[in-house]
């Protein structure tokens, strides 16, 4: 592997608040250490089509507070093909880009891993997803902001739920992970969280109703993680309407509001630390690792581990939620 002079940076998959702060940190830390930087637009698609622009420090001014990603993002099918990756490699050679920093979630890091192996190419990954579902890091960039967005939305819904004495199922994102639902429920004093991680163990809805979840309350809110395993909020609401018709049920699907907004202080700080650490990783000779954070320390997690293992939920949180929702 030759010397690294120029570093390319891209964001891929679902956007997440704090991606801009990460782009800024990678760019500035790279320039500080004497590297050239190039911004690659629209994720892996931009690698294939050559949408690339040199980045100076001023390209990343005034973006730390902005949601979304100035580099744009995409879910690129072509990069999943050998031909797409070949074109991407040709672009990198033509542009003189010697290493990549990829900011994204599970799918994006899976693509990075395949490409890095196929072309023996140095890539550093940064965990950028609201889902918080990457193994080996306590937090992902965007998760805290999304959690705060959920909190604000649920607080508002609680006003109307309590005025009308209704049962609300509120569906949150997370793909196949229940971190947003579980911690969102704790943060808003919800009656329960229905999450994919325990969906095969128990019938969470049945348990909820049979435990008399409205014992001392005139309204209830249940957070539901989107996932085929939970069935989603709509399906659960239908079940309640059929099996427990005494409840006045409503459904809210929070949707993409969870992906937007100015990043929280925690996400800005996390993105800044991880972005700078990505450059340290390259300087250390690290290759094909995701930079993460564990117990407030920077860690390097091989791609194979970050994407292969399921990040476990903390079951203590479930117990706490159960105990506090009586
Ligand atoms: O991975 C982030 C995420 O927001 C998931 O929580 C959600 O399932 C998915 O992306 C939605 O993706 P899209 O915006 O492509 O519909």
Coordinates of C-alpha atoms and ligand atoms in Angstrom, one line a residue:
X1 CA 0.0 0.0 0.0
X2 CA 1.4 3.4 -1.1
X3 CA 1.7 6.6 0.9
X4 CA -1.5 8.5 1.6
X5 CA -1.6 12.0 0.3
X6 CA -5.2 12.6 -0.5
X7 CA -8.3 11.5 1.5
X8 CA -11.8 11.2 0.0
X9 CA -14.8 11.6 2.2
X10 CA -18.4 10.6 1.6
X11 CA -21.7 10.1 3.4
X12 CA -23.9 7.1 2.5
X13 CA -27.2 5.6 3.3
X14 CA -29.8 7.4 5.5
X15 CA -28.7 10.8 6.5
X16 CA -28.2 11.6 10.2
X17 CA -27.9 14.8 12.2
X18 CA -24.2 15.3 12.9
X19 CA -23.0 14.0 9.5
X20 CA -22.0 17.6 8.7
X21 CA -20.1 18.0 11.9
X22 CA -18.2 14.7 11.0
X23 CA -17.4 16.0 7.5
X24 CA -16.1 19.2 9.0
X25 CA -13.9 17.3 11.5
X26 CA -12.5 14.8 9.0
X27 CA -11.7 17.7 6.5
X28 CA -10.1 19.9 9.1
X29 CA -8.1 17.2 10.9
X30 CA -6.9 15.9 7.5
X31 CA -5.8 19.4 6.4
X32 CA -4.2 20.0 9.8
X33 CA -2.1 16.9 9.2
X34 CA -1.0 17.9 5.8
X35 CA -3.4 15.8 3.7
X36 CA -5.4 16.9 0.7
X37 CA -9.1 16.3 0.9
X38 CA -11.8 15.6 -1.7
X39 CA -15.5 15.6 -1.1
X40 CA -17.4 12.9 -2.9
X41 CA -21.1 13.7 -3.6
X42 CA -24.1 11.3 -3.3
X43 CA -22.3 8.5 -1.5
X44 CA -21.0 5.6 -3.5
X45 CA -22.9 6.9 -6.5
X46 CA -20.6 9.9 -6.7
X47 CA -17.6 7.5 -6.6
X48 CA -19.0 5.8 -9.7
X49 CA -20.0 8.9 -11.6
X50 CA -17.0 11.0 -10.4
X51 CA -19.0 13.8 -8.6
X52 CA -16.0 15.0 -6.6
X53 CA -14.7 18.3 -5.5
X54 CA -11.5 19.4 -3.7
X55 CA -12.3 20.5 -0.1
X56 CA -10.5 23.3 1.7
X57 CA -11.2 24.3 5.3
X58 CA -13.7 26.9 4.1
X59 CA -15.8 24.3 2.4
X60 CA -16.8 23.0 5.8
X61 CA -17.3 26.4 7.5
X62 CA -20.6 27.1 9.2
X63 CA -22.0 23.5 8.8
X64 CA -21.4 22.1 12.3
X65 CA -25.0 23.1 13.3
X66 CA -26.7 21.9 10.1
X67 CA -28.7 18.7 9.8
X68 CA -28.5 16.5 6.7
X69 CA -25.3 16.2 4.8
X70 CA -23.7 18.8 2.5
X71 CA -22.2 16.0 0.5
X72 CA -25.7 14.5 -0.1
X73 CA -26.3 10.8 0.3
X74 CA -27.8 7.9 -1.6
X75 CA -28.5 4.2 -1.3
X76 CA -26.5 3.0 -4.3
X77 CA -27.5 -0.3 -5.9
X78 CA -24.7 -0.2 -8.5
X79 CA -22.0 -0.3 -5.8
X80 CA -23.4 -3.7 -4.8
X81 CA -22.2 -5.0 -8.2
X82 CA -18.6 -5.9 -9.1
X83 CA -18.9 -3.6 -12.1
X84 CA -20.0 -0.7 -10.0
X85 CA -17.1 -1.1 -7.7
X86 CA -14.7 -1.4 -10.6
X87 CA -15.9 2.0 -11.9
X88 CA -15.5 3.4 -8.4
X89 CA -12.0 2.2 -8.1
X90 CA -11.1 3.8 -11.5
X91 CA -12.5 7.1 -10.3
X92 CA -10.4 6.9 -7.1
X93 CA -7.3 6.3 -9.2
X94 CA -8.1 9.0 -11.7
X95 CA -8.7 11.5 -8.8
X96 CA -5.6 10.5 -7.0
X97 CA -7.6 9.6 -3.8
X98 CA -5.5 7.2 -1.7
X99 CA -7.9 6.5 1.2
X100 CA -11.5 7.0 2.0
X101 CA -13.5 8.0 5.0
X102 CA -17.1 6.6 4.8
X103 CA -19.8 8.0 7.1
X104 CA -22.8 5.8 7.2
X105 CA -24.7 2.9 8.7
X106 CA -24.6 -0.8 8.4
X107 CA -25.2 -1.1 4.6
X108 CA -22.6 1.6 3.9
X109 CA -20.0 -0.1 6.0
X110 CA -20.8 -3.4 4.4
X111 CA -20.1 -1.8 1.0
X112 CA -16.9 -0.3 2.4
X113 CA -15.7 -3.7 3.7
X114 CA -16.3 -5.5 0.4
X115 CA -14.6 -2.7 -1.6
X116 CA -11.6 -2.5 0.8
X117 CA -11.0 -6.3 0.5
X118 CA -11.5 -6.4 -3.3
X119 CA -9.1 -3.6 -4.0
X120 CA -6.8 -3.7 -1.0
X121 CA -7.9 -0.1 -0.4
X122 CA -7.7 1.8 2.9
X123 CA -11.0 2.8 4.3
X124 CA -12.0 4.2 7.7
X125 CA -15.7 4.1 8.6
X126 CA -17.6 6.4 10.9
X127 CA -20.9 5.2 12.4
X128 CA -23.5 7.6 11.1
X129 CA -27.1 6.5 11.6
X130 CA -30.0 7.5 13.9
X131 CA -30.6 3.7 14.5
X132 CA -27.6 3.3 16.9
X133 CA -27.4 -0.3 15.7
X134 CA -23.6 -0.7 14.9
X135 CA -21.8 -3.2 17.1
X136 CA -18.7 -2.0 18.9
X137 CA -19.7 1.6 19.5
X138 CA -21.8 2.8 22.4
X139 CA -23.3 5.6 20.2
X140 CA -23.7 6.4 16.5
X141 CA -23.8 9.9 15.1
X142 CA -27.4 11.2 14.9
X143 CA -28.9 8.9 17.5
X144 CA -29.0 11.4 20.3
X145 CA -30.6 14.1 18.1
X146 CA -33.2 11.6 16.8
X147 CA -34.0 10.6 20.4
X148 CA -34.5 14.3 21.3
X149 CA -36.8 14.7 18.3
X150 CA -38.8 11.7 19.4
X151 CA -39.0 13.1 23.0
X152 CA -40.4 16.4 21.8
X153 CA -42.9 14.8 19.5
X154 CA -44.1 12.3 22.2
X155 CA -44.5 15.1 24.8
X156 CA -46.8 16.9 22.4
X157 CA -48.8 13.8 21.6
X158 CA -49.2 13.1 25.4
X159 CA -51.2 16.4 25.7
X160 CA -53.8 15.2 23.3
X161 CA -53.7 11.6 24.5
X162 CA -54.5 12.7 28.0
X163 CA -57.2 15.2 27.0
X164 CA -59.0 12.5 25.0
X165 CA -58.1 9.6 27.3
X166 CA -56.8 7.6 24.4
X167 CA -54.2 4.9 23.8
X168 CA -51.6 6.0 21.3
X169 CA -49.2 3.7 19.4
X170 CA -46.3 5.8 18.2
X171 CA -44.0 4.2 15.6
X172 CA -40.4 5.3 15.6
X173 CA -37.5 4.4 13.2
X174 CA -34.6 2.1 14.0
X175 CA -34.9 -0.5 11.2
X176 CA -34.4 -3.8 13.1
X177 CA -33.2 -2.2 16.3
X178 CA -35.2 -1.0 19.3
X179 CA -32.8 1.6 20.7
X180 CA -34.8 4.6 19.7
X181 CA -38.1 3.0 20.9
X182 CA -36.7 1.8 24.2
X183 CA -34.8 4.9 25.2
X184 CA -37.5 7.2 23.7
X185 CA -40.0 5.4 26.0
X186 CA -37.8 5.9 29.0
X187 CA -37.3 9.6 28.2
X188 CA -41.0 10.3 27.8
X189 CA -42.5 8.2 30.6
X190 CA -44.2 5.9 28.1
X191 CA -46.2 2.9 29.3
X192 CA -44.2 0.5 27.2
X193 CA -41.9 0.0 24.3
X194 CA -42.4 -2.7 21.8
X195 CA -39.1 -3.7 20.3
X196 CA -37.8 -6.3 17.8
X197 CA -35.1 -7.6 20.1
X198 CA -37.6 -9.4 22.3
X199 CA -40.4 -10.0 19.8
X200 CA -39.8 -13.7 19.5
X201 CA -39.7 -14.2 23.3
X202 CA -43.0 -12.8 24.3
X203 CA -46.2 -11.4 22.9
X204 CA -45.4 -7.9 24.1
X205 CA -48.9 -6.5 23.4
X206 CA -50.6 -9.3 25.3
X207 CA -48.3 -8.8 28.2
X208 CA -48.9 -5.1 28.2
X209 CA -52.7 -5.4 28.2
X210 CA -52.8 -8.3 30.7
X211 CA -50.6 -6.5 33.1
X212 CA -53.3 -3.8 33.2
X213 CA -51.2 -1.1 31.7
X214 CA -53.8 1.6 32.4
X215 CA -54.3 0.8 36.0
X216 CA -53.9 4.3 37.4
X217 CA -54.0 6.2 34.1
X218 CA -56.6 7.7 31.8
X219 CA -54.3 7.6 28.7
X220 CA -51.4 5.6 27.5
X221 CA -48.5 5.9 25.0
X222 CA -46.7 2.9 23.7
X223 CA -43.6 3.4 21.5
X224 CA -43.3 0.8 18.7
X225 CA -40.1 0.2 16.8
X226 CA -40.7 -0.1 13.1
X227 CA -39.8 -3.6 12.1
X228 CA -41.4 -6.7 10.6
X229 CA -40.8 -8.3 13.9
X230 CA -43.0 -5.9 15.9
X231 CA -45.5 -5.6 13.2
X232 CA -45.4 -1.8 13.4
X233 CA -47.9 0.5 15.1
X234 CA -50.7 0.1 12.6
X235 CA -50.8 -3.7 13.0
X236 CA -50.7 -3.5 16.8
X237 CA -53.5 -0.9 16.8
X238 CA -55.6 -3.1 14.6
X239 CA -55.0 -6.0 17.1
X240 CA -56.1 -3.8 20.0
X241 CA -59.2 -2.7 18.2
X242 CA -60.2 -6.3 17.6
X243 CA -59.1 -7.9 20.8
X244 CA -59.6 -5.1 23.4
X245 CA -62.4 -2.8 21.9
X246 CA -62.8 -0.9 25.1
X247 CA -59.7 1.3 24.2
X248 CA -59.9 4.4 22.0
X249 CA -56.8 3.8 19.9
X250 CA -54.8 6.2 17.7
X251 CA -51.6 5.7 15.7
X252 CA -48.8 8.2 14.9
X253 CA -45.9 7.3 12.7
X254 CA -43.2 9.8 13.3
X255 CA -41.3 9.0 10.1
X256 CA -38.5 11.1 8.6
X257 CA -38.9 14.0 11.0
X258 CA -36.6 11.8 13.1
X259 CA -33.8 12.2 10.6
X260 CA -33.8 16.0 10.4
X261 CA -32.9 19.0 12.5
X262 CA -29.8 20.6 14.0
X263 CA -27.6 18.1 15.8
X264 CA -27.6 18.0 19.6
X265 CA -24.5 19.1 21.5
X266 CA -23.8 15.4 22.1
X267 CA -23.9 14.5 18.4
X268 CA -21.8 17.5 17.4
X269 CA -19.1 16.5 20.0
X270 CA -19.3 12.8 19.1
X271 CA -19.0 13.6 15.3
X272 CA -16.1 16.0 15.9
X273 CA -14.2 13.4 18.0
X274 CA -14.8 10.5 15.7
X275 CA -14.0 12.6 12.6
X276 CA -10.7 13.7 14.0
X277 CA -10.0 10.1 15.2
X278 CA -10.6 8.8 11.6
X279 CA -7.5 10.8 10.5
X280 CA -5.6 9.6 13.6
X281 CA -6.5 6.0 12.6
X282 CA -5.1 6.5 9.1
X283 CA -1.9 8.1 10.6
X284 CA -1.7 5.0 12.9
X285 CA -1.7 2.7 9.9
X286 CA -5.2 1.4 10.7
X287 CA -7.2 0.1 7.7
X288 CA -10.7 -1.1 7.3
X289 CA -12.0 -0.3 10.8
X290 CA -14.9 1.7 12.1
X291 CA -14.0 4.3 14.6
X292 CA -16.3 4.1 17.5
X293 CA -16.7 5.2 21.1
X294 CA -16.8 3.0 24.2
X295 CA -16.9 4.2 27.8
X296 CA -16.0 7.7 26.4
X297 CA -12.8 6.3 24.7
X298 CA -12.1 6.1 21.0
X299 CA -12.0 2.5 19.7
X300 CA -11.2 0.9 16.4
X301 CA -13.7 -1.8 15.4
X302 CA -12.9 -4.0 12.4
X303 CA -15.7 -3.7 9.8
X304 CA -16.3 -7.4 10.0
X305 CA -17.3 -7.1 13.7
X306 CA -19.2 -3.8 13.4
X307 CA -21.5 -5.2 10.7
X308 CA -21.7 -8.8 11.6
X309 CA -22.7 -8.8 15.2
X310 CA -26.0 -7.6 16.5
X311 CA -25.6 -4.9 19.1
X312 CA -27.5 -6.1 22.1
X313 CA -30.0 -3.9 23.9
X314 CA -29.5 -3.3 27.6
X315 CA -32.2 -5.4 29.3
X316 CA -32.0 -3.4 32.5
X317 CA -33.6 -0.6 30.6
X318 CA -36.6 -2.7 29.8
X319 CA -37.0 -3.6 33.4
X320 CA -36.6 0.0 34.5
X321 CA -39.3 1.0 32.0
X322 CA -41.6 -1.8 33.3
X323 CA -41.1 -0.7 36.9
X324 CA -41.7 3.0 36.2
X325 CA -44.7 2.6 34.1
X326 CA -47.1 1.3 36.8
Ligands
LIG1 O1 -31.2 3.7 8.8 C1 -31.8 4.9 9.1 C2 -33.3 4.8 8.7 O2 -33.9 6.1 9.0 C3 -34.0 3.7 9.4 O3 -34.4 4.0 10.7 C4 -35.2 3.5 8.5 O4 -35.7 2.2 8.5 C5 -34.6 3.8 7.1 O5 -33.5 4.6 7.3 C6 -35.5 4.6 6.2 O6 -34.9 4.7 5.0 P1 -35.4 5.6 3.8 O7 -35.2 7.1 4.1 O8 -34.5 5.2 2.6 O9 -36.8 5.3 3.6

